[in-house]
């Protein structure tokens, strides 16, 4: 805060020389007389002289009163009072001199102000004429000065700021971005803490967002397993078998790309440009992006596998033996569908307690930039094994003679490796024993037993994988329009080609056709039906892996019960599961196809080369022309502009009758003359309606052809 007083302002005047006064006079039109020089200096000398006189008086007085002070207790009160009065007299004389000094100064300042006001009032006309002369001299009119005063003010704000203020300064409180912007705006502007951390770390943002920089160094064993996994995926995607010699080089190239991504944190564009010698004979650019995506999927698979294995290790002493599931998870060819089956199986067996006590796979590691991916799907409620019907399952499951895992292995190998064993107790006897215990209806107990056993067999990962492989090519899709679709889907409608489909195989859908089906179903234009055809010969073969082939009375009693379980398992559990799973797979494949199409389209636009001027016109200045018709409506104007190489506008043209049959030739003639006048190197046509493409673009192409033929 600036403090100012009259004395300080007068002090500043002493430092102004003659040129400063002339500059003030030119800008204000007023002549300010300089203050008397050496005024403060004379006063200072006078003050010093009075101060020295005062000191001499004090010293002499002190000497004269030394003896009385030393004998202060011996003298009378009268002598003491005399000495006291002498000191008071000296002090009062000193204070009176200082008071006279300040009084004289204030009187001088008041006189100066009074003289200034009086002089100002007396010579107002002279000052006005003098100001006008100064303004004319500076080539500034009074209106210009008034405009400057309106913008910058007349100095009153400055005067107010120079007035004395309190010594306490108010510090402005620092304001954070959270107090100004909404969280969504901060995230959109990339001002969050995570964004700042990404800027600080010298690693590509794409690698940081996928946690690539936080993954541990890849070992040779893991590198070999991941290379085999990715090679199998690329080979399956490309539908090209590899020879043994080429496969070895192919795996080495994939391993090199994985090291660049995992250890050196290189992005695919950099690898494709600066590391070609490692892959160009075996991999394409699309293969590089596929490796990048499959590396992320591999990481998620391994994290889920480690999480499940850690969960199962904590339950080694439980009554449920999960050794077969551990062996199943340790297979190298495990895919996403297999992992999803394992997750659903765990949730079915253990319910909502799944993974509640398991330790995190990434414990002790930084979770920065961790994407919110749900690694484990949770099912609400208790599991079937812990429900009130679990005693039925525990009673009947051992008596079936074959476990879900054994049945799944039979299906996978399409060979009867495990033979069902017939129990000595018949199904009817078990039902009667449970009736006497629970006082329930025998038919209800039988239905519950069949339903629970069918559910248990359908949740086995081996069984699900076998049915996916068996019925993968037996998925058919049919469509028929809804009442709304019958009226809206005409012959020219975008969904006309999928209005009626009759059992189209799943593998026959290409590109984004399946996405069109889902979108049409979403807007209630089509009904989509997915069928899984389970041929009778396949069903009999599956049934043979589940039935007992022994000739005994117990086998005759248990085989009908097994048939009912298998039918319920296939119809009510396996078929809905396959429809859902294949629908998800087709949707994912269609989305990936659309994504690749967008990628290639964007790449072509980014790699589009610049315009190269013909050699014949290299000496003449280049011009470029743009024509826009927006929506091509009758009331829309058509604009044409020509710019030079520096982007500066050369000339523009406006056309308003492109849809008027009578006046359109006039506009085309103007446009033709406009093109012939400027001879543009390139003509760009833009708009958002078909009229722009089929009308305006065709007319301009015709005009250019005519001008070329005429030699213009």
mmCIF file with all atom_site columns, N, CA and C in Angstrom, residues 326-378:
data_model
loop_
_atom_site.group_PDB
_atom_site.id
_atom_site.type_symbol
_atom_site.label_atom_id
_atom_site.label_alt_id
_atom_site.label_comp_id
_atom_site.label_asym_id
_atom_site.label_entity_id
_atom_site.label_seq_id
_atom_site.pdbx_PDB_ins_code
_atom_site.Cartn_x
_atom_site.Cartn_y
_atom_site.Cartn_z
_atom_site.occupancy
_atom_site.B_iso_or_equiv
_atom_site.pdbx_formal_charge
_atom_site.auth_seq_id
_atom_site.auth_comp_id
_atom_site.auth_asym_id
_atom_site.auth_atom_id
_atom_site.pdbx_PDB_model_num
ATOM 1   N N  . UNK A 1 326 ? -7.951  -75.937 -11.352 1.00 0.00 ? 326 UNK A N  1
ATOM 2   C CA . UNK A 1 326 ? -6.600  -75.378 -11.363 1.00 0.00 ? 326 UNK A CA 1
ATOM 3   C C  . UNK A 1 326 ? -5.837  -75.864 -12.592 1.00 0.00 ? 326 UNK A C  1
ATOM 4   N N  . UNK A 1 327 ? -5.965  -77.146 -12.914 1.00 0.00 ? 327 UNK A N  1
ATOM 5   C CA . UNK A 1 327 ? -5.321  -77.670 -14.119 1.00 0.00 ? 327 UNK A CA 1
ATOM 6   C C  . UNK A 1 327 ? -5.905  -77.017 -15.376 1.00 0.00 ? 327 UNK A C  1
ATOM 7   N N  . UNK A 1 328 ? -7.192  -76.771 -15.350 1.00 0.00 ? 328 UNK A N  1
ATOM 8   C CA . UNK A 1 328 ? -7.848  -76.151 -16.497 1.00 0.00 ? 328 UNK A CA 1
ATOM 9   C C  . UNK A 1 328 ? -7.328  -74.726 -16.708 1.00 0.00 ? 328 UNK A C  1
ATOM 10  N N  . UNK A 1 329 ? -7.113  -73.986 -15.617 1.00 0.00 ? 329 UNK A N  1
ATOM 11  C CA . UNK A 1 329 ? -6.636  -72.612 -15.725 1.00 0.00 ? 329 UNK A CA 1
ATOM 12  C C  . UNK A 1 329 ? -5.185  -72.530 -16.175 1.00 0.00 ? 329 UNK A C  1
ATOM 13  N N  . UNK A 1 330 ? -4.412  -73.544 -15.891 1.00 0.00 ? 330 UNK A N  1
ATOM 14  C CA . UNK A 1 330 ? -2.984  -73.519 -16.233 1.00 0.00 ? 330 UNK A CA 1
ATOM 15  C C  . UNK A 1 330 ? -2.718  -73.914 -17.677 1.00 0.00 ? 330 UNK A C  1
ATOM 16  N N  . UNK A 1 331 ? -3.766  -74.151 -18.441 1.00 0.00 ? 331 UNK A N  1
ATOM 17  C CA . UNK A 1 331 ? -3.563  -74.468 -19.851 1.00 0.00 ? 331 UNK A CA 1
ATOM 18  C C  . UNK A 1 331 ? -3.134  -73.218 -20.605 1.00 0.00 ? 331 UNK A C  1
ATOM 19  N N  . UNK A 1 332 ? -2.197  -73.394 -21.543 1.00 0.00 ? 332 UNK A N  1
ATOM 20  C CA . UNK A 1 332 ? -1.661  -72.248 -22.279 1.00 0.00 ? 332 UNK A CA 1
ATOM 21  C C  . UNK A 1 332 ? -2.676  -71.673 -23.265 1.00 0.00 ? 332 UNK A C  1
ATOM 22  N N  . UNK A 1 333 ? -3.575  -72.530 -23.804 1.00 0.00 ? 333 UNK A N  1
ATOM 23  C CA . UNK A 1 333 ? -4.517  -72.072 -24.822 1.00 0.00 ? 333 UNK A CA 1
ATOM 24  C C  . UNK A 1 333 ? -5.799  -71.504 -24.233 1.00 0.00 ? 333 UNK A C  1
ATOM 25  N N  . UNK A 1 334 ? -5.763  -71.070 -22.985 1.00 0.00 ? 334 UNK A N  1
ATOM 26  C CA . UNK A 1 334 ? -6.943  -70.502 -22.343 1.00 0.00 ? 334 UNK A CA 1
ATOM 27  C C  . UNK A 1 334 ? -7.323  -69.185 -23.026 1.00 0.00 ? 334 UNK A C  1
ATOM 28  N N  . UNK A 1 335 ? -8.617  -69.007 -23.321 1.00 0.00 ? 335 UNK A N  1
ATOM 29  C CA . UNK A 1 335 ? -9.086  -67.813 -24.005 1.00 0.00 ? 335 UNK A CA 1
ATOM 30  C C  . UNK A 1 335 ? -10.073 -67.050 -23.135 1.00 0.00 ? 335 UNK A C  1
ATOM 31  N N  . UNK A 1 336 ? -10.587 -65.930 -23.691 1.00 0.00 ? 336 UNK A N  1
ATOM 32  C CA . UNK A 1 336 ? -11.475 -65.069 -22.904 1.00 0.00 ? 336 UNK A CA 1
ATOM 33  C C  . UNK A 1 336 ? -12.746 -65.798 -22.491 1.00 0.00 ? 336 UNK A C  1
ATOM 34  N N  . UNK A 1 337 ? -13.319 -66.567 -23.426 1.00 0.00 ? 337 UNK A N  1
ATOM 35  C CA . UNK A 1 337 ? -14.552 -67.295 -23.098 1.00 0.00 ? 337 UNK A CA 1
ATOM 36  C C  . UNK A 1 337 ? -14.323 -68.307 -21.978 1.00 0.00 ? 337 UNK A C  1
ATOM 37  N N  . UNK A 1 338 ? -13.170 -68.975 -21.995 1.00 0.00 ? 338 UNK A N  1
ATOM 38  C CA . UNK A 1 338 ? -12.866 -69.933 -20.937 1.00 0.00 ? 338 UNK A CA 1
ATOM 39  C C  . UNK A 1 338 ? -12.751 -69.248 -19.577 1.00 0.00 ? 338 UNK A C  1
ATOM 40  N N  . UNK A 1 339 ? -12.140 -68.065 -19.557 1.00 0.00 ? 339 UNK A N  1
ATOM 41  C CA . UNK A 1 339 ? -12.011 -67.344 -18.296 1.00 0.00 ? 339 UNK A CA 1
ATOM 42  C C  . UNK A 1 339 ? -13.373 -66.891 -17.777 1.00 0.00 ? 339 UNK A C  1
ATOM 43  N N  . UNK A 1 340 ? -14.245 -66.468 -18.678 1.00 0.00 ? 340 UNK A N  1
ATOM 44  C CA . UNK A 1 340 ? -15.588 -66.079 -18.255 1.00 0.00 ? 340 UNK A CA 1
ATOM 45  C C  . UNK A 1 340 ? -16.345 -67.279 -17.674 1.00 0.00 ? 340 UNK A C  1
ATOM 46  N N  . UNK A 1 341 ? -16.166 -68.433 -18.272 1.00 0.00 ? 341 UNK A N  1
ATOM 47  C CA . UNK A 1 341 ? -16.812 -69.638 -17.730 1.00 0.00 ? 341 UNK A CA 1
ATOM 48  C C  . UNK A 1 341 ? -16.298 -69.966 -16.328 1.00 0.00 ? 341 UNK A C  1
ATOM 49  N N  . UNK A 1 342 ? -14.989 -69.796 -16.120 1.00 0.00 ? 342 UNK A N  1
ATOM 50  C CA . UNK A 1 342 ? -14.424 -70.061 -14.791 1.00 0.00 ? 342 UNK A CA 1
ATOM 51  C C  . UNK A 1 342 ? -14.971 -69.074 -13.756 1.00 0.00 ? 342 UNK A C  1
ATOM 52  N N  . UNK A 1 343 ? -15.108 -67.825 -14.132 1.00 0.00 ? 343 UNK A N  1
ATOM 53  C CA . UNK A 1 343 ? -15.631 -66.823 -13.203 1.00 0.00 ? 343 UNK A CA 1
ATOM 54  C C  . UNK A 1 343 ? -17.068 -67.136 -12.813 1.00 0.00 ? 343 UNK A C  1
ATOM 55  N N  . UNK A 1 344 ? -17.888 -67.511 -13.793 1.00 0.00 ? 344 UNK A N  1
ATOM 56  C CA . UNK A 1 344 ? -19.279 -67.858 -13.487 1.00 0.00 ? 344 UNK A CA 1
ATOM 57  C C  . UNK A 1 344 ? -19.361 -69.131 -12.644 1.00 0.00 ? 344 UNK A C  1
ATOM 58  N N  . UNK A 1 345 ? -18.457 -70.060 -12.894 1.00 0.00 ? 345 UNK A N  1
ATOM 59  C CA . UNK A 1 345 ? -18.436 -71.283 -12.099 1.00 0.00 ? 345 UNK A CA 1
ATOM 60  C C  . UNK A 1 345 ? -18.089 -70.977 -10.635 1.00 0.00 ? 345 UNK A C  1
ATOM 61  N N  . UNK A 1 346 ? -17.090 -70.105 -10.408 1.00 0.00 ? 346 UNK A N  1
ATOM 62  C CA . UNK A 1 346 ? -16.709 -69.742 -9.041  1.00 0.00 ? 346 UNK A CA 1
ATOM 63  C C  . UNK A 1 346 ? -17.870 -69.053 -8.334  1.00 0.00 ? 346 UNK A C  1
ATOM 64  N N  . UNK A 1 347 ? -18.528 -68.141 -9.031  1.00 0.00 ? 347 UNK A N  1
ATOM 65  C CA . UNK A 1 347 ? -19.665 -67.453 -8.412  1.00 0.00 ? 347 UNK A CA 1
ATOM 66  C C  . UNK A 1 347 ? -20.829 -68.408 -8.141  1.00 0.00 ? 347 UNK A C  1
ATOM 67  N N  . UNK A 1 348 ? -20.979 -69.401 -8.979  1.00 0.00 ? 348 UNK A N  1
ATOM 68  C CA . UNK A 1 348 ? -22.040 -70.388 -8.759  1.00 0.00 ? 348 UNK A CA 1
ATOM 69  C C  . UNK A 1 348 ? -21.731 -71.248 -7.535  1.00 0.00 ? 348 UNK A C  1
ATOM 70  N N  . UNK A 1 349 ? -20.464 -71.593 -7.381  1.00 0.00 ? 349 UNK A N  1
ATOM 71  C CA . UNK A 1 349 ? -20.090 -72.468 -6.275  1.00 0.00 ? 349 UNK A CA 1
ATOM 72  C C  . UNK A 1 349 ? -20.062 -71.745 -4.937  1.00 0.00 ? 349 UNK A C  1
ATOM 73  N N  . UNK A 1 350 ? -19.549 -70.505 -4.948  1.00 0.00 ? 350 UNK A N  1
ATOM 74  C CA . UNK A 1 350 ? -19.303 -69.814 -3.678  1.00 0.00 ? 350 UNK A CA 1
ATOM 75  C C  . UNK A 1 350 ? -20.175 -68.582 -3.461  1.00 0.00 ? 350 UNK A C  1
ATOM 76  N N  . UNK A 1 351 ? -20.961 -68.198 -4.453  1.00 0.00 ? 351 UNK A N  1
ATOM 77  C CA . UNK A 1 351 ? -21.910 -67.112 -4.274  1.00 0.00 ? 351 UNK A CA 1
ATOM 78  C C  . UNK A 1 351 ? -21.254 -65.771 -4.040  1.00 0.00 ? 351 UNK A C  1
ATOM 79  N N  . UNK A 1 352 ? -21.903 -64.930 -3.223  1.00 0.00 ? 352 UNK A N  1
ATOM 80  C CA . UNK A 1 352 ? -21.446 -63.552 -3.025  1.00 0.00 ? 352 UNK A CA 1
ATOM 81  C C  . UNK A 1 352 ? -20.175 -63.480 -2.183  1.00 0.00 ? 352 UNK A C  1
ATOM 82  N N  . UNK A 1 353 ? -19.750 -64.593 -1.588  1.00 0.00 ? 353 UNK A N  1
ATOM 83  C CA . UNK A 1 353 ? -18.509 -64.591 -0.825  1.00 0.00 ? 353 UNK A CA 1
ATOM 84  C C  . UNK A 1 353 ? -17.278 -64.732 -1.723  1.00 0.00 ? 353 UNK A C  1
ATOM 85  N N  . UNK A 1 354 ? -17.520 -64.826 -3.052  1.00 0.00 ? 354 UNK A N  1
ATOM 86  C CA . UNK A 1 354 ? -16.399 -65.042 -3.962  1.00 0.00 ? 354 UNK A CA 1
ATOM 87  C C  . UNK A 1 354 ? -15.420 -63.893 -3.907  1.00 0.00 ? 354 UNK A C  1
ATOM 88  N N  . UNK A 1 355 ? -14.146 -64.229 -3.704  1.00 0.00 ? 355 UNK A N  1
ATOM 89  C CA . UNK A 1 355 ? -13.030 -63.292 -3.758  1.00 0.00 ? 355 UNK A CA 1
ATOM 90  C C  . UNK A 1 355 ? -13.096 -62.219 -2.683  1.00 0.00 ? 355 UNK A C  1
ATOM 91  N N  . UNK A 1 356 ? -13.987 -62.391 -1.690  1.00 0.00 ? 356 UNK A N  1
ATOM 92  C CA . UNK A 1 356 ? -14.074 -61.369 -0.646  1.00 0.00 ? 356 UNK A CA 1
ATOM 93  C C  . UNK A 1 356 ? -12.872 -61.401 0.277   1.00 0.00 ? 356 UNK A C  1
ATOM 94  N N  . UNK A 1 357 ? -12.220 -62.585 0.406   1.00 0.00 ? 357 UNK A N  1
ATOM 95  C CA . UNK A 1 357 ? -11.057 -62.691 1.291   1.00 0.00 ? 357 UNK A CA 1
ATOM 96  C C  . UNK A 1 357 ? -9.765  -62.892 0.537   1.00 0.00 ? 357 UNK A C  1
ATOM 97  N N  . UNK A 1 358 ? -9.842  -62.894 -0.796  1.00 0.00 ? 358 UNK A N  1
ATOM 98  C CA . UNK A 1 358 ? -8.614  -63.111 -1.565  1.00 0.00 ? 358 UNK A CA 1
ATOM 99  C C  . UNK A 1 358 ? -7.836  -61.820 -1.658  1.00 0.00 ? 358 UNK A C  1
ATOM 100 N N  . UNK A 1 359 ? -6.527  -61.948 -1.683  1.00 0.00 ? 359 UNK A N  1
ATOM 101 C CA . UNK A 1 359 ? -5.655  -60.778 -1.766  1.00 0.00 ? 359 UNK A CA 1
ATOM 102 C C  . UNK A 1 359 ? -5.580  -60.306 -3.194  1.00 0.00 ? 359 UNK A C  1
ATOM 103 N N  . UNK A 1 360 ? -5.299  -59.043 -3.328  1.00 0.00 ? 360 UNK A N  1
ATOM 104 C CA . UNK A 1 360 ? -5.211  -58.451 -4.654  1.00 0.00 ? 360 UNK A CA 1
ATOM 105 C C  . UNK A 1 360 ? -3.969  -58.940 -5.364  1.00 0.00 ? 360 UNK A C  1
ATOM 106 N N  . UNK A 1 361 ? -4.115  -59.114 -6.655  1.00 0.00 ? 361 UNK A N  1
ATOM 107 C CA . UNK A 1 361 ? -2.981  -59.583 -7.437  1.00 0.00 ? 361 UNK A CA 1
ATOM 108 C C  . UNK A 1 361 ? -1.901  -58.530 -7.494  1.00 0.00 ? 361 UNK A C  1
ATOM 109 N N  . UNK A 1 362 ? -2.308  -57.284 -7.530  1.00 0.00 ? 362 UNK A N  1
ATOM 110 C CA . UNK A 1 362 ? -1.353  -56.198 -7.669  1.00 0.00 ? 362 UNK A CA 1
ATOM 111 C C  . UNK A 1 362 ? -1.066  -55.530 -6.337  1.00 0.00 ? 362 UNK A C  1
ATOM 112 N N  . UNK A 1 363 ? -1.123  -56.299 -5.234  1.00 0.00 ? 363 UNK A N  1
ATOM 113 C CA . UNK A 1 363 ? -0.869  -55.695 -3.936  1.00 0.00 ? 363 UNK A CA 1
ATOM 114 C C  . UNK A 1 363 ? 0.561   -55.203 -3.863  1.00 0.00 ? 363 UNK A C  1
ATOM 115 N N  . UNK A 1 364 ? 0.702   -54.020 -3.297  1.00 0.00 ? 364 UNK A N  1
ATOM 116 C CA . UNK A 1 364 ? 2.015   -53.424 -3.168  1.00 0.00 ? 364 UNK A CA 1
ATOM 117 C C  . UNK A 1 364 ? 2.461   -52.643 -4.376  1.00 0.00 ? 364 UNK A C  1
ATOM 118 N N  . UNK A 1 365 ? 1.658   -52.604 -5.414  1.00 0.00 ? 365 UNK A N  1
ATOM 119 C CA . UNK A 1 365 ? 2.009   -51.852 -6.610  1.00 0.00 ? 365 UNK A CA 1
ATOM 120 C C  . UNK A 1 365 ? 1.164   -50.597 -6.678  1.00 0.00 ? 365 UNK A C  1
ATOM 121 N N  . UNK A 1 366 ? 1.669   -49.652 -7.425  1.00 0.00 ? 366 UNK A N  1
ATOM 122 C CA . UNK A 1 366 ? 0.939   -48.392 -7.579  1.00 0.00 ? 366 UNK A CA 1
ATOM 123 C C  . UNK A 1 366 ? -0.302  -48.623 -8.411  1.00 0.00 ? 366 UNK A C  1
ATOM 124 N N  . UNK A 1 367 ? -1.376  -47.992 -8.011  1.00 0.00 ? 367 UNK A N  1
ATOM 125 C CA . UNK A 1 367 ? -2.636  -48.121 -8.735  1.00 0.00 ? 367 UNK A CA 1
ATOM 126 C C  . UNK A 1 367 ? -2.961  -46.858 -9.509  1.00 0.00 ? 367 UNK A C  1
ATOM 127 N N  . UNK A 1 368 ? -1.955  -46.048 -9.791  1.00 0.00 ? 368 UNK A N  1
ATOM 128 C CA . UNK A 1 368 ? -2.219  -44.839 -10.557 1.00 0.00 ? 368 UNK A CA 1
ATOM 129 C C  . UNK A 1 368 ? -2.629  -45.192 -11.974 1.00 0.00 ? 368 UNK A C  1
ATOM 130 N N  . UNK A 1 369 ? -3.555  -44.396 -12.499 1.00 0.00 ? 369 UNK A N  1
ATOM 131 C CA . UNK A 1 369 ? -4.098  -44.573 -13.840 1.00 0.00 ? 369 UNK A CA 1
ATOM 132 C C  . UNK A 1 369 ? -4.759  -45.941 -14.011 1.00 0.00 ? 369 UNK A C  1
ATOM 133 N N  . UNK A 1 370 ? -5.185  -46.555 -12.920 1.00 0.00 ? 370 UNK A N  1
ATOM 134 C CA . UNK A 1 370 ? -5.816  -47.875 -13.005 1.00 0.00 ? 370 UNK A CA 1
ATOM 135 C C  . UNK A 1 370 ? -7.216  -47.701 -13.557 1.00 0.00 ? 370 UNK A C  1
ATOM 136 N N  . UNK A 1 371 ? -7.511  -48.389 -14.636 1.00 0.00 ? 371 UNK A N  1
ATOM 137 C CA . UNK A 1 371 ? -8.841  -48.286 -15.206 1.00 0.00 ? 371 UNK A CA 1
ATOM 138 C C  . UNK A 1 371 ? -9.812  -49.121 -14.397 1.00 0.00 ? 371 UNK A C  1
ATOM 139 N N  . UNK A 1 372 ? -11.051 -48.646 -14.258 1.00 0.00 ? 372 UNK A N  1
ATOM 140 C CA . UNK A 1 372 ? -12.016 -49.368 -13.424 1.00 0.00 ? 372 UNK A CA 1
ATOM 141 C C  . UNK A 1 372 ? -12.579 -50.592 -14.115 1.00 0.00 ? 372 UNK A C  1
ATOM 142 N N  . UNK A 1 373 ? -11.729 -51.593 -14.334 1.00 0.00 ? 373 UNK A N  1
ATOM 143 C CA . UNK A 1 373 ? -12.173 -52.835 -14.966 1.00 0.00 ? 373 UNK A CA 1
ATOM 144 C C  . UNK A 1 373 ? -12.563 -53.819 -13.885 1.00 0.00 ? 373 UNK A C  1
ATOM 145 N N  . UNK A 1 374 ? -13.782 -54.300 -13.955 1.00 0.00 ? 374 UNK A N  1
ATOM 146 C CA . UNK A 1 374 ? -14.238 -55.272 -12.977 1.00 0.00 ? 374 UNK A CA 1
ATOM 147 C C  . UNK A 1 374 ? -13.656 -56.628 -13.335 1.00 0.00 ? 374 UNK A C  1
ATOM 148 N N  . UNK A 1 375 ? -12.701 -57.077 -12.542 1.00 0.00 ? 375 UNK A N  1
ATOM 149 C CA . UNK A 1 375 ? -12.012 -58.315 -12.848 1.00 0.00 ? 375 UNK A CA 1
ATOM 150 C C  . UNK A 1 375 ? -12.854 -59.538 -12.526 1.00 0.00 ? 375 UNK A C  1
ATOM 151 N N  . UNK A 1 376 ? -13.765 -59.411 -11.590 1.00 0.00 ? 376 UNK A N  1
ATOM 152 C CA . UNK A 1 376 ? -14.566 -60.557 -11.187 1.00 0.00 ? 376 UNK A CA 1
ATOM 153 C C  . UNK A 1 376 ? -16.031 -60.164 -11.230 1.00 0.00 ? 376 UNK A C  1
ATOM 154 N N  . UNK A 1 377 ? -16.826 -60.917 -11.952 1.00 0.00 ? 377 UNK A N  1
ATOM 155 C CA . UNK A 1 377 ? -18.262 -60.668 -11.975 1.00 0.00 ? 377 UNK A CA 1
ATOM 156 C C  . UNK A 1 377 ? -18.893 -61.236 -10.717 1.00 0.00 ? 377 UNK A C  1
ATOM 157 N N  . UNK A 1 378 ? -19.708 -60.433 -10.098 1.00 0.00 ? 378 UNK A N  1
ATOM 158 C CA . UNK A 1 378 ? -20.345 -60.841 -8.854  1.00 0.00 ? 378 UNK A CA 1
ATOM 159 C C  . UNK A 1 378 ? -21.802 -61.168 -9.123  1.00 0.00 ? 378 UNK A C  1
#
